[in-house]
Coordinates of C-alpha atoms and ligand atoms in Angstrom, one line a residue:
M1 CA 27.6 91.9 145.9
L2 CA 28.3 94.1 149.0
T3 CA 31.1 96.7 148.9
M4 CA 34.0 96.1 151.2
L5 CA 32.7 98.8 153.6
E6 CA 29.2 97.3 153.6
E7 CA 30.8 93.9 154.5
A8 CA 32.9 95.5 157.3
L9 CA 29.8 97.3 158.7
A10 CA 27.7 94.2 158.5
Q11 CA 30.4 92.4 160.5
L12 CA 30.5 95.2 163.1
D13 CA 26.7 95.2 163.4
Q14 CA 26.7 91.4 164.0
V15 CA 29.4 91.7 166.7
A16 CA 27.6 94.7 168.3
A17 CA 24.5 92.5 168.7
L18 CA 26.5 89.7 170.1
I19 CA 28.4 91.7 172.7
K20 CA 25.6 94.2 173.4
L21 CA 27.7 97.1 172.3
E22 CA 26.6 100.5 173.6
E23 CA 24.6 102.3 170.9
G24 CA 26.5 105.5 170.9
V25 CA 29.9 103.8 170.6
H26 CA 28.4 101.5 167.9
K27 CA 27.3 104.5 165.9
R28 CA 30.7 106.2 166.3
L29 CA 32.6 103.0 165.3
R30 CA 30.5 102.6 162.1
R31 CA 32.2 105.8 160.8
A32 CA 35.8 107.0 160.3
Q33 CA 37.1 109.5 162.7
R34 CA 38.9 111.4 159.9
A35 CA 39.1 111.0 156.2
L36 CA 41.2 113.0 153.7
I37 CA 40.9 112.9 150.0
V38 CA 43.7 114.5 148.1
S39 CA 44.7 115.2 144.5
V40 CA 48.2 114.0 143.6
P41 CA 49.4 115.8 140.4
T42 CA 52.4 113.9 139.1
R43 CA 54.8 114.7 136.2
M44 CA 54.9 111.5 134.0
D45 CA 58.1 110.5 132.1
D46 CA 56.6 111.8 128.8
G47 CA 56.1 115.3 130.3
R48 CA 52.3 115.0 130.8
V49 CA 50.8 115.8 134.3
E50 CA 48.6 113.0 135.6
V51 CA 46.3 113.8 138.6
F52 CA 45.8 110.7 140.8
E53 CA 43.3 110.5 143.7
G54 CA 44.7 109.6 147.1
Y55 CA 43.2 108.9 150.5
R56 CA 44.1 108.6 154.1
V57 CA 41.4 107.5 156.5
Q58 CA 41.8 107.3 160.3
H59 CA 39.2 105.1 161.9
D60 CA 39.7 105.4 165.6
N61 CA 42.6 106.7 167.8
S62 CA 41.4 105.7 171.3
F63 CA 44.6 103.8 172.1
G64 CA 47.2 106.1 170.5
P65 CA 48.4 107.0 167.0
T66 CA 46.6 105.4 164.1
K67 CA 48.4 102.8 161.9
G68 CA 47.9 101.2 158.6
G69 CA 49.3 100.6 155.1
I70 CA 49.3 102.5 151.9
R71 CA 48.0 100.8 148.8
Y72 CA 48.6 101.6 145.2
H73 CA 46.0 99.9 143.0
P74 CA 43.6 100.9 140.2
D75 CA 40.6 99.9 142.4
V76 CA 41.5 102.0 145.4
N77 CA 38.6 104.1 146.6
L78 CA 37.3 105.8 149.7
D79 CA 34.9 102.9 150.5
E80 CA 37.7 100.3 150.4
V81 CA 40.2 102.5 152.3
T82 CA 37.6 103.1 155.1
A83 CA 36.9 99.4 155.4
L84 CA 40.6 98.6 155.6
A85 CA 41.1 101.4 158.2
M86 CA 38.3 99.9 160.3
L87 CA 39.9 96.4 160.0
M88 CA 43.2 97.9 161.3
T89 CA 41.4 99.2 164.4
W90 CA 40.2 95.7 165.2
K91 CA 43.6 94.2 164.4
C92 CA 45.5 96.5 166.7
A93 CA 43.0 96.1 169.5
L94 CA 43.0 92.3 169.2
M95 CA 46.8 92.3 169.4
G96 CA 46.8 94.7 172.3
L97 CA 48.9 97.3 170.5
P98 CA 48.8 101.0 171.5
Y99 CA 47.4 102.0 168.1
G100 CA 44.1 102.7 166.3
G101 CA 43.4 101.9 162.7
A102 CA 44.1 103.8 159.5
K103 CA 44.7 103.1 155.8
G104 CA 45.7 105.0 152.8
G105 CA 46.0 104.6 149.1
V106 CA 46.3 106.1 145.7
R107 CA 44.2 105.0 142.7
C108 CA 46.8 104.3 140.1
T109 CA 48.3 101.4 138.0
P110 CA 51.7 101.0 139.7
T111 CA 52.7 98.1 137.4
A112 CA 52.5 100.5 134.4
M113 CA 54.6 103.3 136.1
S114 CA 58.3 103.9 136.1
Q115 CA 60.3 104.2 139.4
G116 CA 60.6 107.9 138.7
E117 CA 56.9 108.3 138.3
L118 CA 56.2 106.2 141.4
E119 CA 58.7 108.3 143.4
R120 CA 57.2 111.7 142.3
M121 CA 53.7 110.4 143.0
T122 CA 54.7 109.1 146.4
R123 CA 56.4 112.3 147.4
R124 CA 53.5 114.5 146.3
F125 CA 51.0 112.2 148.0
T126 CA 53.0 112.3 151.2
S127 CA 53.1 116.1 151.1
E128 CA 49.3 116.2 150.6
I129 CA 48.7 114.1 153.7
V130 CA 51.6 115.5 155.8
L131 CA 49.1 117.4 158.0
I132 CA 47.6 114.2 159.4
I133 CA 50.6 111.8 159.6
G134 CA 53.5 111.7 162.1
P135 CA 55.1 109.4 164.6
D136 CA 52.6 110.3 167.4
L137 CA 49.7 110.9 165.0
D138 CA 49.4 108.4 162.2
I139 CA 52.1 106.0 160.9
P140 CA 51.8 104.5 157.4
A141 CA 53.3 101.2 156.3
P142 CA 53.5 99.2 153.0
D143 CA 50.5 97.4 151.6
V144 CA 49.6 96.1 148.1
Y145 CA 52.2 97.3 145.5
T146 CA 54.1 99.5 148.0
N147 CA 57.3 98.5 149.6
E148 CA 60.4 99.5 151.5
Q149 CA 61.4 102.0 148.8
T150 CA 58.0 103.6 149.0
M151 CA 58.4 104.0 152.7
A152 CA 61.9 105.5 152.3
W153 CA 60.5 108.1 150.0
M154 CA 57.6 108.9 152.4
M155 CA 60.1 109.1 155.3
D156 CA 62.4 111.4 153.4
T157 CA 59.6 113.7 152.2
Y158 CA 58.2 114.0 155.7
S159 CA 61.6 114.6 157.2
M160 CA 62.5 117.2 154.6
Q161 CA 59.4 119.2 155.4
R162 CA 60.2 119.0 159.2
G163 CA 63.9 119.7 158.7
I164 CA 64.9 116.8 160.8
T165 CA 65.1 113.0 160.2
V166 CA 62.0 111.3 161.6
P167 CA 62.3 107.5 161.1
G168 CA 59.2 106.8 163.2
V169 CA 56.8 108.4 160.7
V170 CA 56.5 105.2 158.7
T171 CA 57.3 101.5 159.3
G172 CA 58.4 98.9 156.8
K173 CA 61.4 101.1 155.9
P174 CA 64.7 99.7 154.7
V175 CA 66.8 98.5 157.8
L176 CA 69.5 101.1 156.8
L177 CA 67.0 103.9 157.6
G178 CA 65.6 102.6 160.9
G179 CA 63.6 99.7 159.6
S180 CA 63.3 96.6 161.8
L181 CA 65.0 93.4 161.2
G182 CA 62.3 90.8 160.5
R183 CA 59.7 93.3 159.3
R184 CA 59.8 92.3 155.7
E185 CA 58.9 88.7 156.5
S186 CA 56.7 89.5 159.6
T187 CA 53.2 89.2 158.1
G188 CA 54.0 85.9 156.3
R189 CA 55.8 84.7 159.4
G190 CA 52.8 85.5 161.6
V191 CA 50.6 83.6 159.0
A192 CA 52.9 80.6 159.3
F193 CA 52.7 80.8 163.1
V194 CA 48.9 80.8 163.3
T195 CA 48.6 78.2 160.6
A196 CA 50.7 75.9 162.8
D197 CA 48.6 76.7 165.9
A198 CA 45.3 76.1 164.0
A199 CA 46.6 72.9 162.4
R200 CA 47.6 71.6 165.8
E201 CA 44.1 72.3 167.3
L202 CA 42.5 70.7 164.3
R203 CA 44.8 67.7 164.4
I204 CA 46.2 68.4 160.9
G205 CA 49.8 67.2 161.0
L206 CA 51.9 70.0 159.7
A207 CA 54.5 67.7 158.2
G208 CA 53.2 66.7 154.9
A209 CA 50.0 68.8 155.1
T210 CA 49.0 70.1 151.7
V211 CA 48.8 73.9 151.2
A212 CA 47.7 76.3 148.4
V213 CA 48.6 79.9 148.6
Q214 CA 46.9 82.7 146.5
G215 CA 49.3 85.6 146.0
K216 CA 53.1 85.3 145.9
G217 CA 53.8 88.7 147.3
N218 CA 55.1 89.9 150.6
V219 CA 52.5 87.9 152.6
G220 CA 51.8 84.9 150.4
G221 CA 55.4 84.3 149.2
V222 CA 56.9 84.4 152.7
A223 CA 54.1 82.3 154.2
A224 CA 54.5 79.7 151.4
R225 CA 58.3 79.5 152.0
L226 CA 58.1 79.3 155.7
L227 CA 55.4 76.6 155.6
H228 CA 57.5 74.7 153.0
E229 CA 60.4 74.9 155.4
A230 CA 58.2 73.7 158.3
G231 CA 57.5 70.5 156.3
C232 CA 54.2 71.3 154.6
R233 CA 53.7 70.3 151.0
V234 CA 52.9 73.6 149.3
V235 CA 51.2 72.3 146.1
G236 CA 49.8 75.5 144.6
L237 CA 50.9 79.2 144.3
S238 CA 49.6 82.0 142.2
D239 CA 49.7 85.7 141.3
S240 CA 47.2 88.0 139.6
K241 CA 47.6 86.2 136.3
G242 CA 47.3 82.6 137.5
G243 CA 49.5 80.0 139.2
I244 CA 51.1 76.6 139.3
Y245 CA 50.2 73.3 140.8
N246 CA 52.1 70.1 141.6
S247 CA 50.4 67.5 143.8
K248 CA 53.9 66.3 145.0
G249 CA 54.7 69.8 146.3
L250 CA 56.7 72.8 144.8
D251 CA 60.2 73.8 145.6
I252 CA 59.0 77.2 146.9
S253 CA 62.4 78.9 147.1
R254 CA 63.2 78.0 143.5
V255 CA 59.8 79.1 142.3
L256 CA 60.0 82.4 144.1
R257 CA 63.5 83.0 142.8
H258 CA 62.3 82.4 139.2
L259 CA 59.5 84.8 139.7
Q260 CA 61.7 87.5 141.3
E261 CA 64.0 87.2 138.3
G262 CA 61.1 88.2 136.1
G263 CA 60.1 84.6 135.1
R264 CA 56.5 83.5 134.7
F265 CA 54.7 80.5 136.2
A266 CA 54.1 79.2 132.7
D267 CA 57.9 78.9 132.1
L268 CA 58.5 76.7 135.1
P269 CA 58.8 73.0 134.5
D270 CA 57.8 72.4 138.2
G271 CA 54.1 71.8 137.7
D272 CA 50.9 72.6 135.7
T273 CA 49.6 76.1 135.2
I274 CA 46.3 76.8 136.9
T275 CA 43.9 79.7 137.2
N276 CA 43.2 81.5 140.5
A277 CA 39.7 79.9 140.5
E278 CA 41.3 76.5 140.2
L279 CA 43.9 77.3 142.9
L280 CA 41.1 78.1 145.4
A281 CA 39.4 74.8 144.7
L282 CA 42.5 72.6 145.0
P283 CA 42.1 69.4 147.2
V284 CA 44.4 70.7 150.0
D285 CA 44.3 70.7 153.8
I286 CA 45.1 74.4 154.1
L287 CA 44.3 77.3 151.9
I288 CA 45.9 80.7 152.3
P289 CA 44.3 83.6 150.4
A290 CA 47.0 86.2 150.4
A291 CA 46.2 88.5 147.5
L292 CA 43.2 90.8 147.6
E293 CA 39.9 91.2 149.3
G294 CA 36.8 89.3 148.1
A295 CA 38.7 86.3 146.6
I296 CA 36.3 83.9 148.3
H297 CA 32.7 84.8 147.6
E298 CA 29.2 83.3 147.3
G299 CA 29.9 82.0 143.8
N300 CA 33.0 79.9 144.7
A301 CA 32.9 79.1 148.4
D302 CA 31.2 75.7 147.9
R303 CA 34.0 74.6 145.6
I304 CA 36.6 75.1 148.4
R305 CA 37.9 71.8 149.6
A306 CA 40.4 72.9 152.3
K307 CA 39.7 72.1 155.9
L308 CA 41.4 75.2 157.1
I309 CA 41.6 78.7 155.6
V310 CA 44.1 81.2 157.0
E311 CA 43.4 84.7 155.8
G312 CA 46.8 86.2 154.8
A313 CA 45.0 89.0 152.9
N314 CA 42.7 91.6 154.4
G315 CA 39.0 90.7 153.8
P316 CA 39.5 87.8 151.4
T317 CA 36.2 86.1 152.4
A318 CA 32.9 87.8 151.8
A319 CA 30.2 87.4 154.6
A320 CA 28.0 85.2 152.3
A321 CA 31.0 82.9 151.7
D322 CA 31.7 82.8 155.4
R323 CA 28.2 81.3 156.0
I324 CA 28.7 78.7 153.3
L325 CA 32.1 77.7 154.8
E326 CA 30.8 77.5 158.3
G327 CA 28.0 75.2 157.0
K328 CA 30.7 72.9 155.5
G329 CA 32.7 72.9 158.7
T330 CA 35.7 74.8 157.2
R331 CA 37.7 76.6 159.8
V332 CA 38.7 80.2 159.0
V333 CA 41.4 82.0 160.8
P334 CA 40.3 85.6 160.3
D335 CA 42.5 88.3 158.8
I336 CA 42.7 90.5 161.9
L337 CA 44.4 87.6 163.7
A338 CA 46.2 85.8 160.8
N339 CA 48.0 88.7 159.2
A340 CA 48.6 90.7 162.4
G341 CA 52.3 89.8 162.3
G342 CA 52.9 92.8 160.0
V343 CA 51.5 95.5 162.3
T344 CA 53.0 93.8 165.3
V345 CA 56.6 94.0 164.0
S346 CA 55.7 97.5 162.7
Y347 CA 55.0 98.3 166.3
F348 CA 58.4 96.9 167.3
E349 CA 60.0 99.0 164.5
W350 CA 58.3 102.2 165.8
V351 CA 59.4 101.5 169.4
Q352 CA 63.0 101.0 168.2
D353 CA 62.8 104.2 166.1
L354 CA 61.5 106.2 169.0
Q355 CA 64.4 105.0 171.2
F356 CA 67.0 104.9 168.4
Y357 CA 67.9 101.5 169.8
F358 CA 67.7 98.4 167.7
W359 CA 67.0 94.7 168.6
R360 CA 68.4 91.5 167.2
E361 CA 66.3 89.6 164.7
E362 CA 65.9 86.5 166.9
E363 CA 64.5 88.7 169.6
I364 CA 62.0 90.2 167.2
N365 CA 60.8 86.9 165.8
Q366 CA 60.5 85.4 169.3
R367 CA 58.4 88.4 170.6
L368 CA 56.3 88.1 167.5
K369 CA 55.8 84.4 168.1
E370 CA 54.7 85.0 171.7
L371 CA 52.2 87.8 170.8
M372 CA 50.7 85.7 167.9
A373 CA 50.4 82.6 170.1
A374 CA 48.7 84.5 172.9
A375 CA 46.3 86.2 170.5
F376 CA 45.6 82.8 168.8
R377 CA 44.8 81.3 172.2
R378 CA 42.5 84.1 173.2
V379 CA 40.5 83.8 170.0
W380 CA 40.4 80.0 169.9
D381 CA 39.2 79.8 173.5
Y382 CA 36.7 82.6 173.1
A383 CA 35.3 81.0 170.0
A384 CA 34.9 77.6 171.8
E385 CA 33.4 79.3 174.9
Q386 CA 30.8 81.3 172.9
K387 CA 30.3 78.7 170.2
V388 CA 31.0 81.2 167.4
S389 CA 33.4 81.3 164.5
M390 CA 36.9 82.5 165.0
R391 CA 36.1 85.6 163.0
L392 CA 33.2 86.5 165.4
A393 CA 35.4 85.7 168.4
A394 CA 38.3 87.8 167.2
M395 CA 36.0 90.7 166.2
S396 CA 34.2 90.5 169.5
L397 CA 37.4 90.6 171.6
A398 CA 38.7 93.6 169.5
V399 CA 35.5 95.6 169.5
K400 CA 35.0 95.1 173.2
R401 CA 38.5 96.4 173.9
V402 CA 37.9 99.5 171.8
A403 CA 34.4 100.1 173.3
E404 CA 35.9 99.8 176.8
A405 CA 38.5 102.5 175.9
H406 CA 35.7 104.7 174.7
R407 CA 33.7 104.1 177.9
V408 CA 36.6 104.8 180.2
R409 CA 37.8 107.9 178.4
G410 CA 34.2 109.2 178.2
L411 CA 32.7 111.4 175.5
Y412 CA 34.4 114.7 174.8
P413 CA 33.4 117.4 175.7
Ligands
NAD501 P1 52.0 92.4 147.4 O1 51.8 93.5 146.5 O2 53.4 92.0 147.9 O3 51.4 91.0 146.7 C1 50.1 90.9 146.3 C2 50.0 89.6 145.5 O4 48.7 89.4 145.1 C3 50.9 89.5 144.3 O5 51.4 88.2 144.1 C4 49.8 89.8 143.1 O6 50.2 89.2 141.9 C5 48.6 89.1 143.7 N1 47.4 89.5 143.1 C6 47.0 90.8 142.9 N2 45.8 90.8 142.3 C7 45.3 89.5 142.3 C8 44.2 88.9 141.8 N3 43.2 89.6 141.3 N4 44.1 87.5 141.9 C9 45.1 86.8 142.5 N5 46.2 87.4 142.9 C10 46.4 88.7 142.8 O7 51.0 92.6 148.6 P2 51.1 92.0 150.1 O8 51.7 93.0 150.9 O9 51.5 90.6 150.0 O10 49.5 92.1 150.5 C11 48.6 91.0 150.2 C12 47.4 91.1 151.1 O11 47.9 91.0 152.4 C13 46.6 92.4 151.0 O12 45.2 92.1 151.2 C14 47.1 93.2 152.1 O13 46.2 94.2 152.6 C15 47.4 92.1 153.1 N6 48.3 92.5 154.2 C16 49.6 92.9 153.9 C17 50.5 93.1 155.0 C18 51.9 93.5 154.8 O14 52.7 93.6 155.7 N7 52.4 93.6 153.5 C19 50.0 93.1 156.3 C20 48.7 92.7 156.6 C21 47.9 92.4 155.5

């Protein structure tokens, strides 16, 4: 199996051949612009000092500051963070945002840590990367197992070191501290928008369409709820331990409330418990992988029965699986388009922070809808025109844009 970075590079190489990317730019874009590895010594509640390893990788800053989430997970490593930073470059370019891509993370087991331990680790990690972040330099945001509270600690730590309050250093903050209305739901909302767009093109009626969602977190949970509200029948939902299935559809708000209150899928009377492998193979119209990368691989792709896959997660489909799905005629809306709602509203948040002037939620959701619809249209039309997958189309449009910026700016010195 390829690593996530090998997958990302193979994808870039394929696109480079397709768009005849200039060799020097291609070589440059295969690498990160900057990568920082840091030690994060943290006092644990029992008095011990644990030393975690953290990363911040900036892939390309041709359009402006770099942007990307911070992940806390036991599998975080430089390879993964670099691949995710690269994906962020393509995502921002595809959406036409004035950003390059970055990503960060700390290898830890956040679910086994107390709030105090998480706060001390976050503050030390922020101090260690303080040299390369800032509102005009590199702007972190939440990702897997980080949230608004994590961003509040990062903002406070950065601000304390600067001696002034700098809300624009991170996005995905609490609204009280300069966060944007609508940011919490923006990735899932964007997933729901492009799902509706793709369903319309594929003539899958959204009302009554069956949907399975892997991951009930910030992305999956919100997408499931909004699609349920839009009239879809969300029949399956899961988390890292497994999920639930009911062919008649789940009452998503009720299920999410139960989980938020600490309940388990197994305690719900709403349906049958299923494994994640079973969830991916459900007989549904639409499948939304919204957990971690690599969920759909060579070993399970042929069991997928959905007509449409909308990638809520980053990198959920391995290249080998992509080929199997294409062979079966399954449409895949790629991550850099499908989950771009998060970085788009992060951009809105940053703009609001820089101006200290805040917008109404309807305005934010409307602007998000417009940008997502326009990006969907560009990708859909380019894929049809070039007779390629939506992934290749989205990547081609993004890489072309970045390459053009490199060409026009020229090579320094
Ligand atoms: P989250 O921490 O809120 O939720 C992650 C979900 O995945 C949880 O329900 C967890 O139980 C589940 N999960 C973890 N390991 C799993 C496994 N092995 N099998 C099945 N499920 C598993 O994270 P999130 O913010 O919802 O992020 C999910 C994905 O979306 C990630 O790939 C992330 O990079 C991507 N993403 C997030 C955002 C954002 O704004 N949060 C934006 C773009 C992309």
